[in-house]
């Protein structure tokens, strides 16, 4: 471990994982041959599969599953709470007991462009492409290209 990496003892790293400086990983699992860029945070109970690339300045929160062969561009932000609040109904700061983590799944082979925001409780389908700067508010069909705010299907990918 480097002075410039914060990797908790409960992190599971696969074979040949490449880690940049200035990262924060805790309680997560990272698959084989995956590359994690600078200034990335991956929280507990998040999973990143094999052969993925997570670009710099990306935030992967608890409850996010990223399957194999996924590309995540720079500055992508995931969320895990549909109704975020700082305090509970009694006025005290919320704790983990006060809210439910919503799952998000990025299926195998998908690509998410720079600066995209991925809201909670949705699935990005196999080999889908999310355009840079998009705000994904609902499920993305497999083999589709989506973009915009909110992200909408532009076309289907018929072959590469």
mmCIF file of C-alpha atoms in Angstrom:
data_model
loop_
_atom_site.group_PDB
_atom_site.id
_atom_site.type_symbol
_atom_site.label_atom_id
_atom_site.label_comp_id
_atom_site.label_asym_id
_atom_site.label_seq_id
_atom_site.Cartn_x
_atom_site.Cartn_y
_atom_site.Cartn_z
ATOM 1 C CA UNK A 1 0.000 0.000 0.000
ATOM 2 C CA UNK A 2 1.198 3.485 -0.862
ATOM 3 C CA UNK A 3 1.095 6.581 1.313
ATOM 4 C CA UNK A 4 -1.283 7.977 -1.304
ATOM 5 C CA UNK A 5 -3.829 5.150 -1.199
ATOM 6 C CA UNK A 6 -6.408 4.485 1.483
ATOM 7 C CA UNK A 7 -7.338 0.827 1.176
ATOM 8 C CA UNK A 8 -9.111 -0.695 4.170
ATOM 9 C CA UNK A 9 -8.243 -4.177 5.363
ATOM 10 C CA UNK A 10 -11.713 -5.456 4.408
ATOM 11 C CA UNK A 11 -11.229 -4.755 0.668
ATOM 12 C CA UNK A 12 -11.025 -7.793 -1.610
ATOM 13 C CA UNK A 13 -8.729 -7.203 -4.589
ATOM 14 C CA UNK A 14 -8.566 -9.657 -7.497
ATOM 15 C CA UNK A 15 -5.442 -10.603 -9.430
ATOM 16 C CA UNK A 16 -3.543 -7.941 -11.380
ATOM 17 C CA UNK A 17 -5.683 -5.020 -10.188
ATOM 18 C CA UNK A 18 -4.074 -1.679 -11.070
ATOM 19 C CA UNK A 19 -4.555 1.042 -8.467
ATOM 20 C CA UNK A 20 -3.695 4.697 -8.990
ATOM 21 C CA UNK A 21 -2.693 7.102 -6.236
ATOM 22 C CA UNK A 22 -5.215 9.075 -4.195
ATOM 23 C CA UNK A 23 -7.948 6.440 -3.984
ATOM 24 C CA UNK A 24 -10.261 5.446 -1.149
ATOM 25 C CA UNK A 25 -11.521 1.862 -1.017
ATOM 26 C CA UNK A 26 -13.318 0.244 1.896
ATOM 27 C CA UNK A 27 -15.485 -2.851 2.300
ATOM 28 C CA UNK A 28 -15.709 -3.415 -1.452
ATOM 29 C CA UNK A 29 -14.727 -6.169 -3.857
ATOM 30 C CA UNK A 30 -12.707 -5.500 -7.019
ATOM 31 C CA UNK A 31 -12.351 -8.214 -9.693
ATOM 32 C CA UNK A 32 -9.313 -9.389 -11.653
ATOM 33 C CA UNK A 33 -7.523 -7.139 -14.176
ATOM 34 C CA UNK A 34 -9.488 -4.041 -13.197
ATOM 35 C CA UNK A 35 -7.973 -0.561 -13.246
ATOM 36 C CA UNK A 36 -8.975 2.091 -10.700
ATOM 37 C CA UNK A 37 -8.039 5.697 -11.524
ATOM 38 C CA UNK A 38 -6.951 8.535 -9.238
ATOM 39 C CA UNK A 39 -9.386 10.193 -6.834
ATOM 40 C CA UNK A 40 -11.866 7.295 -6.981
ATOM 41 C CA UNK A 41 -13.881 6.251 -3.934
ATOM 42 C CA UNK A 42 -15.560 2.851 -3.768
ATOM 43 C CA UNK A 43 -17.643 2.260 -0.649
ATOM 44 C CA UNK A 44 -18.519 -0.803 1.368
ATOM 45 C CA UNK A 45 -20.820 -3.390 -0.179
ATOM 46 C CA UNK A 46 -19.999 -2.211 -3.700
ATOM 47 C CA UNK A 47 -18.738 -4.695 -6.283
ATOM 48 C CA UNK A 48 -16.628 -4.091 -9.392
ATOM 49 C CA UNK A 49 -16.168 -7.067 -11.733
ATOM 50 C CA UNK A 50 -13.293 -8.314 -13.845
ATOM 51 C CA UNK A 51 -11.647 -6.325 -16.656
ATOM 52 C CA UNK A 52 -13.259 -3.013 -15.727
ATOM 53 C CA UNK A 53 -11.883 0.486 -15.984
ATOM 54 C CA UNK A 54 -13.011 3.037 -13.403
ATOM 55 C CA UNK A 55 -11.693 6.446 -14.462
ATOM 56 C CA UNK A 56 -10.548 9.253 -12.167
ATOM 57 C CA UNK A 57 -12.809 11.264 -9.854
ATOM 58 C CA UNK A 58 -15.574 8.633 -9.858
ATOM 59 C CA UNK A 59 -17.740 7.805 -6.832
ATOM 60 C CA UNK A 60 -19.145 4.272 -6.485
ATOM 61 C CA UNK A 61 -21.361 4.097 -3.417
ATOM 62 C CA UNK A 62 -22.685 1.268 -1.322
ATOM 63 C CA UNK A 63 -25.180 -0.923 -3.168
ATOM 64 C CA UNK A 64 -23.656 -0.519 -6.645
ATOM 65 C CA UNK A 65 -22.756 -3.636 -8.624
ATOM 66 C CA UNK A 66 -20.599 -3.206 -11.722
ATOM 67 C CA UNK A 67 -20.347 -6.426 -13.717
ATOM 68 C CA UNK A 68 -17.429 -7.543 -15.932
ATOM 69 C CA UNK A 69 -15.933 -5.559 -18.837
ATOM 70 C CA UNK A 70 -17.512 -2.222 -17.868
ATOM 71 C CA UNK A 71 -16.023 1.188 -18.637
ATOM 72 C CA UNK A 72 -16.786 4.057 -16.245
ATOM 73 C CA UNK A 73 -15.652 7.491 -17.454
ATOM 74 C CA UNK A 74 -14.180 10.346 -15.424
ATOM 75 C CA UNK A 75 -16.272 11.957 -12.715
ATOM 76 C CA UNK A 76 -19.188 9.522 -12.814
ATOM 77 C CA UNK A 77 -21.382 9.723 -9.698
ATOM 78 C CA UNK A 78 -23.658 6.959 -8.418
ATOM 79 C CA UNK A 79 -26.388 7.456 -5.810
ATOM 80 C CA UNK A 80 -27.991 4.934 -3.467
ATOM 81 C CA UNK A 81 -30.852 6.758 -1.779
ATOM 82 C CA UNK A 82 -34.134 7.686 -3.456
ATOM 83 C CA UNK A 83 -35.148 10.155 -0.718
ATOM 84 C CA UNK A 84 -31.948 11.489 0.903
ATOM 85 C CA UNK A 85 -32.230 13.442 4.124
ATOM 86 C CA UNK A 86 -29.625 14.674 6.610
ATOM 87 C CA UNK A 87 -31.827 14.142 9.651
ATOM 88 C CA UNK A 88 -34.424 11.613 10.780
ATOM 89 C CA UNK A 89 -38.008 12.580 11.779
ATOM 90 C CA UNK A 90 -36.794 13.315 15.346
ATOM 91 C CA UNK A 91 -34.309 15.893 14.042
ATOM 92 C CA UNK A 92 -31.150 13.876 14.775
ATOM 93 C CA UNK A 93 -28.545 13.176 12.104
ATOM 94 C CA UNK A 94 -29.470 10.049 10.184
ATOM 95 C CA UNK A 95 -27.600 6.818 10.782
ATOM 96 C CA UNK A 96 -27.588 3.659 8.694
ATOM 97 C CA UNK A 97 -30.710 2.534 10.596
ATOM 98 C CA UNK A 98 -32.693 5.503 9.221
ATOM 99 C CA UNK A 99 -32.500 4.719 5.509
ATOM 100 C CA UNK A 100 -32.435 1.895 2.990
ATOM 101 C CA UNK A 101 -29.639 1.410 0.481
ATOM 102 C CA UNK A 102 -31.089 1.161 -3.030
ATOM 103 C CA UNK A 103 -29.249 -1.171 -5.409
ATOM 104 C CA UNK A 104 -27.937 -0.153 -8.825
ATOM 105 C CA UNK A 105 -26.584 -2.657 -11.359
ATOM 106 C CA UNK A 106 -24.354 -1.921 -14.347
ATOM 107 C CA UNK A 107 -24.497 -5.015 -16.554
ATOM 108 C CA UNK A 108 -21.560 -6.602 -18.405
ATOM 109 C CA UNK A 109 -19.930 -4.640 -21.204
ATOM 110 C CA UNK A 110 -21.722 -1.349 -20.523
ATOM 111 C CA UNK A 111 -19.984 2.029 -20.859
ATOM 112 C CA UNK A 112 -20.792 5.171 -18.900
ATOM 113 C CA UNK A 113 -19.472 8.486 -20.213
ATOM 114 C CA UNK A 114 -17.654 11.228 -18.334
ATOM 115 C CA UNK A 115 -19.679 13.252 -15.877
ATOM 116 C CA UNK A 116 -22.774 11.036 -15.900
ATOM 117 C CA UNK A 117 -24.945 10.816 -12.792
ATOM 118 C CA UNK A 118 -26.604 7.467 -12.119
ATOM 119 C CA UNK A 119 -29.589 7.600 -9.781
ATOM 120 C CA UNK A 120 -30.426 4.767 -7.392
ATOM 121 C CA UNK A 121 -32.512 1.647 -7.903
ATOM 122 C CA UNK A 122 -31.989 1.040 -11.603
ATOM 123 C CA UNK A 123 -30.201 -1.239 -14.071
ATOM 124 C CA UNK A 124 -27.978 -0.263 -16.977
ATOM 125 C CA UNK A 125 -28.286 -3.116 -19.488
ATOM 126 C CA UNK A 126 -25.617 -5.250 -21.129
ATOM 127 C CA UNK A 127 -23.397 -3.349 -23.592
ATOM 128 C CA UNK A 128 -25.437 -0.146 -23.201
ATOM 129 C CA UNK A 129 -23.728 3.202 -23.626
ATOM 130 C CA UNK A 130 -24.572 6.200 -21.427
ATOM 131 C CA UNK A 131 -23.512 9.505 -22.995
ATOM 132 C CA UNK A 132 -21.244 11.974 -21.224
ATOM 133 C CA UNK A 133 -23.042 14.275 -18.806
ATOM 134 C CA UNK A 134 -26.253 12.242 -18.827
ATOM 135 C CA UNK A 135 -28.516 11.914 -15.803
ATOM 136 C CA UNK A 136 -29.860 8.360 -15.720
ATOM 137 C CA UNK A 137 -33.223 8.305 -13.939
ATOM 138 C CA UNK A 138 -34.599 4.945 -15.112
ATOM 139 C CA UNK A 139 -33.440 1.568 -16.428
ATOM 140 C CA UNK A 140 -31.331 1.582 -19.595
ATOM 141 C CA UNK A 141 -32.173 -1.223 -22.054
ATOM 142 C CA UNK A 142 -29.402 -3.590 -23.172
ATOM 143 C CA UNK A 143 -27.543 -2.600 -26.355
ATOM 144 C CA UNK A 144 -28.884 0.940 -26.366
ATOM 145 C CA UNK A 145 -27.323 4.381 -26.430
ATOM 146 C CA UNK A 146 -28.841 6.903 -24.034
ATOM 147 C CA UNK A 147 -28.026 10.555 -23.422
ATOM 148 C CA UNK A 148 -29.453 13.720 -21.950
ATOM 149 C CA UNK A 149 -31.102 14.930 -18.770
ATOM 150 C CA UNK A 150 -33.028 12.829 -18.175
ATOM 151 C CA UNK A 151 -31.259 10.221 -20.295
ATOM 152 C CA UNK A 152 -33.379 8.930 -23.182
ATOM 153 C CA UNK A 153 -32.774 6.186 -25.717
ATOM 154 C CA UNK A 154 -31.208 7.647 -28.864
ATOM 155 C CA UNK A 155 -30.828 4.395 -30.751
ATOM 156 C CA UNK A 156 -30.088 0.705 -30.409
ATOM 157 C CA UNK A 157 -26.658 -0.773 -31.070
ATOM 158 C CA UNK A 158 -27.113 -3.247 -33.915
ATOM 159 C CA UNK A 159 -23.476 -4.275 -34.381
ATOM 160 C CA UNK A 160 -19.973 -3.089 -33.601
#
